[in-house]
PDB file of N, CA, C and O in Angstrom:
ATOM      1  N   UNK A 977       5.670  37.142 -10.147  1.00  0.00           N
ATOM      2  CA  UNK A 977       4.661  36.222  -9.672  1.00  0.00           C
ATOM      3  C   UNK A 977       5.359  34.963  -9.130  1.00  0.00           C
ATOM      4  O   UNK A 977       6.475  34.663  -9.553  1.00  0.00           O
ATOM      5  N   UNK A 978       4.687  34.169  -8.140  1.00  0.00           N
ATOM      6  CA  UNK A 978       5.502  33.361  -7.642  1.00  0.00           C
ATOM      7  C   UNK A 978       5.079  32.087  -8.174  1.00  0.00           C
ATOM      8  O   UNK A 978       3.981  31.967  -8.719  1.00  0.00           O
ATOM      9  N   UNK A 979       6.005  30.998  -8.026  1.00  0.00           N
ATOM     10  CA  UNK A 979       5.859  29.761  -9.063  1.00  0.00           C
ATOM     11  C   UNK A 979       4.816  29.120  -7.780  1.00  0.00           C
ATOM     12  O   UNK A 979       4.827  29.202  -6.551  1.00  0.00           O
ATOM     13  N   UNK A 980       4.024  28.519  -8.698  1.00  0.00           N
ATOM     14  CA  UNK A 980       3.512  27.170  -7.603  1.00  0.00           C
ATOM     15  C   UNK A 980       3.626  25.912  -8.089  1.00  0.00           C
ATOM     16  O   UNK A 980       2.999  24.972  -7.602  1.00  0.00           O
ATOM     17  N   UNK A 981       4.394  25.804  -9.034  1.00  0.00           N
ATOM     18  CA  UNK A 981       5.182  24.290  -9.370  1.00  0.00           C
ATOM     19  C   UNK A 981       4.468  23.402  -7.764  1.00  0.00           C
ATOM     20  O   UNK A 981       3.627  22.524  -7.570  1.00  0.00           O
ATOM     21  N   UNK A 982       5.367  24.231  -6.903  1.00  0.00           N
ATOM     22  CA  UNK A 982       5.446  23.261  -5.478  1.00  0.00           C
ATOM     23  C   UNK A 982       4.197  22.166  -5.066  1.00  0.00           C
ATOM     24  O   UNK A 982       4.221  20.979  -4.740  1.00  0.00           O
ATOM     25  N   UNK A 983       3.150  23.108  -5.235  1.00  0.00           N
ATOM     26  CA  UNK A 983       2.121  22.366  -5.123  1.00  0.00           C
ATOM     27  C   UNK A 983       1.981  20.933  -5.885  1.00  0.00           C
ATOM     28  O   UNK A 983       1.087  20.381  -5.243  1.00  0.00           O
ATOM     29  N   UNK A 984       2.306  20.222  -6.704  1.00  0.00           N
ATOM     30  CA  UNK A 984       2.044  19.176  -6.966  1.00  0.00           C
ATOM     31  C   UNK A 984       2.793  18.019  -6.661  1.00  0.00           C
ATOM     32  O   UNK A 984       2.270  16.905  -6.635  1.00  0.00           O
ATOM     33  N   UNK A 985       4.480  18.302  -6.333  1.00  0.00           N
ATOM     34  CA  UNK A 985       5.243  17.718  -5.637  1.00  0.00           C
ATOM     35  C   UNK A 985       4.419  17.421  -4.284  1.00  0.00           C
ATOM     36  O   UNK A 985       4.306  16.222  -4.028  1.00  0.00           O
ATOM     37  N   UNK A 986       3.856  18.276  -3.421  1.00  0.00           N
ATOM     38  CA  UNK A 986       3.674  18.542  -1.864  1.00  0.00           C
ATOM     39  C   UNK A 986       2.265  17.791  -2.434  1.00  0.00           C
ATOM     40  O   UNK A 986       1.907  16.782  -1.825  1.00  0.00           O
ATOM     41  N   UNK A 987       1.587  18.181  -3.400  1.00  0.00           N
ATOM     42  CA  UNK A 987       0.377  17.230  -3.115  1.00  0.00           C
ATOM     43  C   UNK A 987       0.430  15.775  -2.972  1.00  0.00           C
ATOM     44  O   UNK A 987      -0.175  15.162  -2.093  1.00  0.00           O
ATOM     45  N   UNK A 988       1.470  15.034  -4.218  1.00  0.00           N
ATOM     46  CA  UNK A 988       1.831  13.966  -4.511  1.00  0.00           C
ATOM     47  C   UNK A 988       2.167  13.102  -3.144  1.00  0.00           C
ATOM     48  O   UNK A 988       1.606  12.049  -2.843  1.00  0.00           O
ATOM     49  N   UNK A 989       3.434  13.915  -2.202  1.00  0.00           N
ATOM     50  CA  UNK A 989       3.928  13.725  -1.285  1.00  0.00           C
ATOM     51  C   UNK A 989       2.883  13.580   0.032  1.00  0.00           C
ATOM     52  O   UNK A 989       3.226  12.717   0.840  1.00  0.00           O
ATOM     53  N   UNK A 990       1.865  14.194   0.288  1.00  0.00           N
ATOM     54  CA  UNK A 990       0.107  13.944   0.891  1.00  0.00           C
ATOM     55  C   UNK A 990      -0.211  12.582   0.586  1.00  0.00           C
ATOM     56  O   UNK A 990      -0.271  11.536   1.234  1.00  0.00           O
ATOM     57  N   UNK A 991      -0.377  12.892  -0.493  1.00  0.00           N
ATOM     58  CA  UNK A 991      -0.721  11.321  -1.086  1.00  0.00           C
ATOM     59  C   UNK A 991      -0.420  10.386  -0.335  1.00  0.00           C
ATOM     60  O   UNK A 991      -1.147   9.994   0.578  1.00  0.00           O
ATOM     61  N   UNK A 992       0.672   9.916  -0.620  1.00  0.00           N
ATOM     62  CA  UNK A 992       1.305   8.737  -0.829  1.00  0.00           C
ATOM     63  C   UNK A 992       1.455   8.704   0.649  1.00  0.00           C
ATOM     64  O   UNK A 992       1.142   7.645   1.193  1.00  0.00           O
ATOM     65  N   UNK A 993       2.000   9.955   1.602  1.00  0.00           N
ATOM     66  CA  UNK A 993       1.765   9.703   3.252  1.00  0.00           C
ATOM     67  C   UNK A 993       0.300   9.041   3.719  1.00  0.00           C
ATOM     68  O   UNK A 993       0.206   8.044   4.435  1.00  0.00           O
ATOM     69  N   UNK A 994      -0.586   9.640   3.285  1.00  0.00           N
ATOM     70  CA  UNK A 994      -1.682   9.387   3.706  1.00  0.00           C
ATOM     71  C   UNK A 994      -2.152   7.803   3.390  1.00  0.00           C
ATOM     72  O   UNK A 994      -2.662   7.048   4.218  1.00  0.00           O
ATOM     73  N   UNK A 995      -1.855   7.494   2.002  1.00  0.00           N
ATOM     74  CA  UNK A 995      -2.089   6.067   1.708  1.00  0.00           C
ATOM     75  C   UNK A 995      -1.180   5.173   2.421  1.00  0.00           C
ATOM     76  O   UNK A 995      -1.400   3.964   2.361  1.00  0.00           O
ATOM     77  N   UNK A 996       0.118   5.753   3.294  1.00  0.00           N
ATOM     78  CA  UNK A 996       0.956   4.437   3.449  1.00  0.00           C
ATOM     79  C   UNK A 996       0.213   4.668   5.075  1.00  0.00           C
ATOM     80  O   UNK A 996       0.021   3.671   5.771  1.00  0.00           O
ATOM     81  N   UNK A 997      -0.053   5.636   5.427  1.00  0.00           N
ATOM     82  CA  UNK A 997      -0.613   5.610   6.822  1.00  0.00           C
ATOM     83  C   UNK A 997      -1.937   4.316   6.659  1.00  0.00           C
ATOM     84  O   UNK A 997      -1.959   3.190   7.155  1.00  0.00           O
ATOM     85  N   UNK A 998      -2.665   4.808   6.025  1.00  0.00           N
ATOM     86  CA  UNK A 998      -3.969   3.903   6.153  1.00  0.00           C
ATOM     87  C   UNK A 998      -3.367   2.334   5.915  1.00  0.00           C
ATOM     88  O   UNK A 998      -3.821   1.399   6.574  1.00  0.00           O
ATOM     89  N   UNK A 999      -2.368   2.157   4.970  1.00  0.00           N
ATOM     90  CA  UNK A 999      -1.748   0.948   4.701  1.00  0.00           C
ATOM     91  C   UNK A 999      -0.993   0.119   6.280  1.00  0.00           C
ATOM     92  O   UNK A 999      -1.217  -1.030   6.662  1.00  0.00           O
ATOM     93  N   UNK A1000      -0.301   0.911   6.783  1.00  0.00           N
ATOM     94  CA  UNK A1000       0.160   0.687   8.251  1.00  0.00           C
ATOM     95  C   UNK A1000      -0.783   0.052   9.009  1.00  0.00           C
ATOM     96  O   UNK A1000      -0.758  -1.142   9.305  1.00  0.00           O
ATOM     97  N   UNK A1001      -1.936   1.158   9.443  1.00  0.00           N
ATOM     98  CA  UNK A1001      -2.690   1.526  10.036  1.00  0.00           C
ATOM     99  C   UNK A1001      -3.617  -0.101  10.399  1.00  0.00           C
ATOM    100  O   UNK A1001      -3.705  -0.811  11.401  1.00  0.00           O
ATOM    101  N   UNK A1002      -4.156  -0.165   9.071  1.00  0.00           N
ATOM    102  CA  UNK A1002      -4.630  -1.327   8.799  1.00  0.00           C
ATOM    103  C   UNK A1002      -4.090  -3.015   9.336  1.00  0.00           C
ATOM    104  O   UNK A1002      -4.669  -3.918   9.940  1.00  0.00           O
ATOM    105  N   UNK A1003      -2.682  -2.860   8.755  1.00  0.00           N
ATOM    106  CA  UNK A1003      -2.298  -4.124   8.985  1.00  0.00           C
ATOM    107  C   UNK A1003      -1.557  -4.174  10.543  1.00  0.00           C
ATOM    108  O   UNK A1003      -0.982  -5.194  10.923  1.00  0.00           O
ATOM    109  N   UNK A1004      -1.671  -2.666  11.573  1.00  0.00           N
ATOM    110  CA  UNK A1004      -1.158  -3.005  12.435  1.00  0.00           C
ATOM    111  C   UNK A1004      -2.587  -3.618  13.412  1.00  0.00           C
ATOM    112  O   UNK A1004      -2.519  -4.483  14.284  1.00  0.00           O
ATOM    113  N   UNK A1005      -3.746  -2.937  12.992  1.00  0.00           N
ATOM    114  CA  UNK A1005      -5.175  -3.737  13.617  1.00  0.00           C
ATOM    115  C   UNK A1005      -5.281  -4.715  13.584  1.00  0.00           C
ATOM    116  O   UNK A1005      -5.458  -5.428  14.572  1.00  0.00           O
ATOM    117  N   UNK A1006      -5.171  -5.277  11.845  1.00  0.00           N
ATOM    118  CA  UNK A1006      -5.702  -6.573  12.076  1.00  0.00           C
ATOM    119  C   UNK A1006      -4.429  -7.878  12.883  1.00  0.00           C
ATOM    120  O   UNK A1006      -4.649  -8.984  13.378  1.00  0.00           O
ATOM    121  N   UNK A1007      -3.090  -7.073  12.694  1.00  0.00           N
ATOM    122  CA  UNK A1007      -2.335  -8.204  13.395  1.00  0.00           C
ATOM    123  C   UNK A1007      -2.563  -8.123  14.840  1.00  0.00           C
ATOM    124  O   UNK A1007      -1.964  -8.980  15.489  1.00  0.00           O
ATOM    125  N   UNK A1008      -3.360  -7.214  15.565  1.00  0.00           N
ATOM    126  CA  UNK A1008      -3.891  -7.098  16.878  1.00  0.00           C
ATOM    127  C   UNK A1008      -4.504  -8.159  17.134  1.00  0.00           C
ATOM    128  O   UNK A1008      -4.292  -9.046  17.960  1.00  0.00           O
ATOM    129  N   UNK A1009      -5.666  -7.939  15.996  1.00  0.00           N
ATOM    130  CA  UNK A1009      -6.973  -8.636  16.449  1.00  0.00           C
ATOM    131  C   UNK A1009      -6.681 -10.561  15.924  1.00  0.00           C
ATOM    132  O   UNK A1009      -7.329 -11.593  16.097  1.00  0.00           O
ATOM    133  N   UNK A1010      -5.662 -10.298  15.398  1.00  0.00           N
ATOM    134  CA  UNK A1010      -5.476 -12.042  15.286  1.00  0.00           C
ATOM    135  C   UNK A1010      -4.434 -12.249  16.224  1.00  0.00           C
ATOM    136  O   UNK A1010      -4.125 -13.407  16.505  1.00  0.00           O
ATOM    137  N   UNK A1011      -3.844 -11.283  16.754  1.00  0.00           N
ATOM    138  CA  UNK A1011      -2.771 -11.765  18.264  1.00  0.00           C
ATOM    139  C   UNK A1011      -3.983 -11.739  19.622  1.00  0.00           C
ATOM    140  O   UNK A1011      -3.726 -12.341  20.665  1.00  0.00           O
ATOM    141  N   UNK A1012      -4.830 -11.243  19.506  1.00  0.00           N
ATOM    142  CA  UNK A1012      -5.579 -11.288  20.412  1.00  0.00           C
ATOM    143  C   UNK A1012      -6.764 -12.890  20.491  1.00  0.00           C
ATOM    144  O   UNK A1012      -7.454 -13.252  21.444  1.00  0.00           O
ATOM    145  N   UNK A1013      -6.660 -13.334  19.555  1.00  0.00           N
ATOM    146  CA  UNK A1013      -7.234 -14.317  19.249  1.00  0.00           C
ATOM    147  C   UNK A1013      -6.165 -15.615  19.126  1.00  0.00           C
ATOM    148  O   UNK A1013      -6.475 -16.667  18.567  1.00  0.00           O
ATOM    149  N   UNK A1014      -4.813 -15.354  19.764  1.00  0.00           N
ATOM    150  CA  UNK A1014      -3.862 -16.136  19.391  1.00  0.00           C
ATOM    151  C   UNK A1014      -3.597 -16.983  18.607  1.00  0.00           C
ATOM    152  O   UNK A1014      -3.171 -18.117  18.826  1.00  0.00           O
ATOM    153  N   UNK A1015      -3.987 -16.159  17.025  1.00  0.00           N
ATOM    154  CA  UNK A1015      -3.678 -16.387  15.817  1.00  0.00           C
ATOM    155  C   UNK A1015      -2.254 -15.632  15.075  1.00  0.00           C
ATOM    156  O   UNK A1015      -2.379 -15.254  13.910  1.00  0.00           O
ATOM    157  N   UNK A1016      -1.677 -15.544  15.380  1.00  0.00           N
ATOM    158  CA  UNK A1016      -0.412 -14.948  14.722  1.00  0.00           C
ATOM    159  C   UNK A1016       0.129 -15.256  14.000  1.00  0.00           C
ATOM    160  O   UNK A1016       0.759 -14.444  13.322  1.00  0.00           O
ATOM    161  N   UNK A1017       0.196 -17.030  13.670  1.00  0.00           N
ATOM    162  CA  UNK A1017       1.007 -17.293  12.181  1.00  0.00           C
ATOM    163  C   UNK A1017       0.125 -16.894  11.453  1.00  0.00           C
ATOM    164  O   UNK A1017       0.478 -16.151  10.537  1.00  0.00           O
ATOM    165  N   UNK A1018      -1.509 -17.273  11.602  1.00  0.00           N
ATOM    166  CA  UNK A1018      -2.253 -17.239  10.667  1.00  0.00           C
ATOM    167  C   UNK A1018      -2.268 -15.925  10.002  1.00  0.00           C
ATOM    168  O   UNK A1018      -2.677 -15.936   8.842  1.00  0.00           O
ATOM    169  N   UNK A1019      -1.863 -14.663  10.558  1.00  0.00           N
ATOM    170  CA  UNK A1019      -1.966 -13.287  10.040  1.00  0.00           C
ATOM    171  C   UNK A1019      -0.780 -13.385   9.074  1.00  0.00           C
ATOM    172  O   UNK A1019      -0.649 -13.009   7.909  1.00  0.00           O
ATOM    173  N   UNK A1020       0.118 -14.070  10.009  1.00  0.00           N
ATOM    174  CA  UNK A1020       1.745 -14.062   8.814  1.00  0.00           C
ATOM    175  C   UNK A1020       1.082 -14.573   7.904  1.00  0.00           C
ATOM    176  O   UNK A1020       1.132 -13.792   6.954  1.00  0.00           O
ATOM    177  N   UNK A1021       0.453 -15.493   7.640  1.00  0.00           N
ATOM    178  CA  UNK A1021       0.799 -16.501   6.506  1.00  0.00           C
ATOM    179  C   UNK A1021      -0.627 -15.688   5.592  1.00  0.00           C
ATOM    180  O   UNK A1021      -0.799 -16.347   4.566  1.00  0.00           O
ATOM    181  N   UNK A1022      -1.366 -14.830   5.644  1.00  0.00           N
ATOM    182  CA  UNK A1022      -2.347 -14.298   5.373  1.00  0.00           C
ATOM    183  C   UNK A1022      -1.744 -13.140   4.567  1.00  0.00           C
ATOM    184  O   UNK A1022      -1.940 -12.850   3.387  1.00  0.00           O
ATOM    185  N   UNK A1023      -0.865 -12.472   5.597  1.00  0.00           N
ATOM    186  CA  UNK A1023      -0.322 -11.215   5.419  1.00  0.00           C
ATOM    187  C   UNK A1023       1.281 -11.675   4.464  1.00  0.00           C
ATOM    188  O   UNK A1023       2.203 -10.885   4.259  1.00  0.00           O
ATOM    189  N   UNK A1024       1.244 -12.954   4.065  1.00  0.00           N
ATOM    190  CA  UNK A1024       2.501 -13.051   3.193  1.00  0.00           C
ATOM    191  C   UNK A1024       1.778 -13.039   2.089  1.00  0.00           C
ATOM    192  O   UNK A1024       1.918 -12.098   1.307  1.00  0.00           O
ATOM    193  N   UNK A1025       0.855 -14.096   1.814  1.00  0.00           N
ATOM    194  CA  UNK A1025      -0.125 -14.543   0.306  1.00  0.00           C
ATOM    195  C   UNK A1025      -0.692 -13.463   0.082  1.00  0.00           C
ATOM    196  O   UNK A1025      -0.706 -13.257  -1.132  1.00  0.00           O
ATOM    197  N   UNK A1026      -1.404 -12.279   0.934  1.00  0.00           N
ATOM    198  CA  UNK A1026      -1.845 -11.571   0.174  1.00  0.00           C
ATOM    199  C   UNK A1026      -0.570 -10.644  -0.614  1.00  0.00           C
ATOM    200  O   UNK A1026      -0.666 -10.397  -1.816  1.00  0.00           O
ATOM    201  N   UNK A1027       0.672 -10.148   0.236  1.00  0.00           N
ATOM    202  CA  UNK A1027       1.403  -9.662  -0.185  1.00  0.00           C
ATOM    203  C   UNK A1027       1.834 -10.265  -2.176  1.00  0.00           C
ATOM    204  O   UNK A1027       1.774  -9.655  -3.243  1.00  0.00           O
ATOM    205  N   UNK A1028       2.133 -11.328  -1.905  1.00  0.00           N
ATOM    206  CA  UNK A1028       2.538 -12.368  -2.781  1.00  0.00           C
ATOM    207  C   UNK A1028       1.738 -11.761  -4.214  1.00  0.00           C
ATOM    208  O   UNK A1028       2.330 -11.303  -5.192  1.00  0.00           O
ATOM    209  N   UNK A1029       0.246 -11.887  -4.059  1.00  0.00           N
ATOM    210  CA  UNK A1029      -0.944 -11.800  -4.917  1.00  0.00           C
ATOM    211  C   UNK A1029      -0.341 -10.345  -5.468  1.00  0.00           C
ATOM    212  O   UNK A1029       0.204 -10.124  -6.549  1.00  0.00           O
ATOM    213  N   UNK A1030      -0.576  -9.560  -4.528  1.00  0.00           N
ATOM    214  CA  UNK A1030      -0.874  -8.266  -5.023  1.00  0.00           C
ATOM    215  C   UNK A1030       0.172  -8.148  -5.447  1.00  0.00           C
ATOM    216  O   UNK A1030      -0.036  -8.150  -6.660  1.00  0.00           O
ATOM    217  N   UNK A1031       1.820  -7.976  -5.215  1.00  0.00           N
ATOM    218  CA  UNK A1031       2.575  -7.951  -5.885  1.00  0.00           C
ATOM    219  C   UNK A1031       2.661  -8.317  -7.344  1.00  0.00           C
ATOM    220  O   UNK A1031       3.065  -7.575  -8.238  1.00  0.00           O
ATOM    221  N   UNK A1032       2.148  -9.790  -7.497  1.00  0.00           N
ATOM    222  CA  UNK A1032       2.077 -10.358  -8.471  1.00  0.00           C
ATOM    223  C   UNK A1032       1.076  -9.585  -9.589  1.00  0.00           C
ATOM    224  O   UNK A1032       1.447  -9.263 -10.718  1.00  0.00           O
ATOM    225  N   UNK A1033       0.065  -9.412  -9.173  1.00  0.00           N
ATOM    226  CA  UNK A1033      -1.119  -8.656  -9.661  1.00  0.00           C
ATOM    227  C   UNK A1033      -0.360  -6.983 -10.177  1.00  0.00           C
ATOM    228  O   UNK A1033      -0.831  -6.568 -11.236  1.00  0.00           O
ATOM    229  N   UNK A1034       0.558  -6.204  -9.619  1.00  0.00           N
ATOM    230  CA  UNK A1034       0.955  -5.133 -10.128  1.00  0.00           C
ATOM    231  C   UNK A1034       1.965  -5.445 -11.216  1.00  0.00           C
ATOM    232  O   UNK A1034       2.146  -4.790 -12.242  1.00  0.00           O
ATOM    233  N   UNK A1035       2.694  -6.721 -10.772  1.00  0.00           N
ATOM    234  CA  UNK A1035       3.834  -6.916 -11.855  1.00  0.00           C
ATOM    235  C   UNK A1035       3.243  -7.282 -12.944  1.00  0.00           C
ATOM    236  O   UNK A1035       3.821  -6.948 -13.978  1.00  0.00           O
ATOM    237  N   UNK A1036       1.965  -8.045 -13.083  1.00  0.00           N
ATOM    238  CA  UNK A1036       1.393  -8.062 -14.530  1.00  0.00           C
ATOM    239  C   UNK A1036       0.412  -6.742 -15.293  1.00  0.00           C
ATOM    240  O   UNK A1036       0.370  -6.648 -16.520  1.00  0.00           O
ATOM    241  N   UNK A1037      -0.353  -5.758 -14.367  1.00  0.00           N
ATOM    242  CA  UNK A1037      -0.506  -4.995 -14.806  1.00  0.00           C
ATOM    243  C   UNK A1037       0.480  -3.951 -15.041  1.00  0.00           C
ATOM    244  O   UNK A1037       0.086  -3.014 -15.734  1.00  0.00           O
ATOM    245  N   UNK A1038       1.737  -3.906 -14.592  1.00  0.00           N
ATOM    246  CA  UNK A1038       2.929  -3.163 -15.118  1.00  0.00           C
ATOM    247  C   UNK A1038       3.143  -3.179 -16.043  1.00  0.00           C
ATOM    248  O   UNK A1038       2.881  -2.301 -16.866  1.00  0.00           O
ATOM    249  N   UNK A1039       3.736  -4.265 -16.234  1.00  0.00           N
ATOM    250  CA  UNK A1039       3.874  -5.089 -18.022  1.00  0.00           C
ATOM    251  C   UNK A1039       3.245  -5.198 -19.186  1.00  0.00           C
ATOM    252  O   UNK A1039       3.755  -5.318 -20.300  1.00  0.00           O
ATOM    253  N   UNK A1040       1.498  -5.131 -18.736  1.00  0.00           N
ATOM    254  CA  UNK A1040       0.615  -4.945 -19.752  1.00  0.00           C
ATOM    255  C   UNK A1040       0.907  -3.588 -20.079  1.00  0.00           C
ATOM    256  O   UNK A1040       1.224  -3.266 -21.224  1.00  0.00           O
ATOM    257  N   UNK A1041       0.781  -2.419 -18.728  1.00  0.00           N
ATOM    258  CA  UNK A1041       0.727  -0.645 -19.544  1.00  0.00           C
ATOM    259  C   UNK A1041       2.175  -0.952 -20.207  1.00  0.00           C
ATOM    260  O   UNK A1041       2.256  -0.918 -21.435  1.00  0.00           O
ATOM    261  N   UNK A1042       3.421  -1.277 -19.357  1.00  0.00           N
ATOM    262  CA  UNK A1042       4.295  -0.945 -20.559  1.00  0.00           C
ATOM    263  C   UNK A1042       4.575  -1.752 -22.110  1.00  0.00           C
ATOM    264  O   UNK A1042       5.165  -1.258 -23.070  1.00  0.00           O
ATOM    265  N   UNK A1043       4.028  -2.984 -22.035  1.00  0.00           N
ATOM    266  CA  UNK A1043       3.689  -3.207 -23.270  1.00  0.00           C
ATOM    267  C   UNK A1043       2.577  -2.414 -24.366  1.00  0.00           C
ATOM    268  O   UNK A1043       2.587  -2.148 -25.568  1.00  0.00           O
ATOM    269  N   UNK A1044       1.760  -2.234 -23.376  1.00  0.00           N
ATOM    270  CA  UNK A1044       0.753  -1.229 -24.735  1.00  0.00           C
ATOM    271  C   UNK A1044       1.189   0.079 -25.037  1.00  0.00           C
ATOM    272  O   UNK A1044       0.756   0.734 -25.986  1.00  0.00           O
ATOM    273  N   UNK A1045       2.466   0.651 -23.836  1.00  0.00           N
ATOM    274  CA  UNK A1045       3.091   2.041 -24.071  1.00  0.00           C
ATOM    275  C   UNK A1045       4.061   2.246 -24.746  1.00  0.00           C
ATOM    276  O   UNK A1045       4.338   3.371 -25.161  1.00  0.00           O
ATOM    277  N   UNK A1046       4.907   0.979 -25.036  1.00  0.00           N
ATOM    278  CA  UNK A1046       5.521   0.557 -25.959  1.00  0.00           C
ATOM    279  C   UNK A1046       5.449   0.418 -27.309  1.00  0.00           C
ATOM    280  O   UNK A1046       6.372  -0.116 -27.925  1.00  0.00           O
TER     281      UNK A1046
END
């Protein structure tokens, strides 16, 4: 019988393509639509703080699971 291990690697690997596409996808629109409006720092400086946040926001929920997994 043949293994299908594979499948969850290859699903995983879907995944994470598909989410970084929509992730791209996204921030290459909206830096359109604020270059089209000749807003462009404002996207930088939008597109840094949110970076900033969310980063920040995973590094503390990181820490919480591995403290409670701990």
């Amino acid at each position: 019988m043949m293994s299908r291990r594979w499948w969850v690697p290859a699903l995983v690997a879907l995944a994470i393509l598909l989410l970084a596409g929509r992730i791209l996808s996204a921030w290459y629109v909206d830096y359109q639509w604020y270059a089209v409006h000749g807003a462009t720092r404002l996207w930088w400086a939008r597109a840094v703080d949110l970076g900033l946040l969310r980063g920040a926001a995973f590094l503390v929920v990181a820490l919480f699971a591995f403290a409670n997994l701990f």
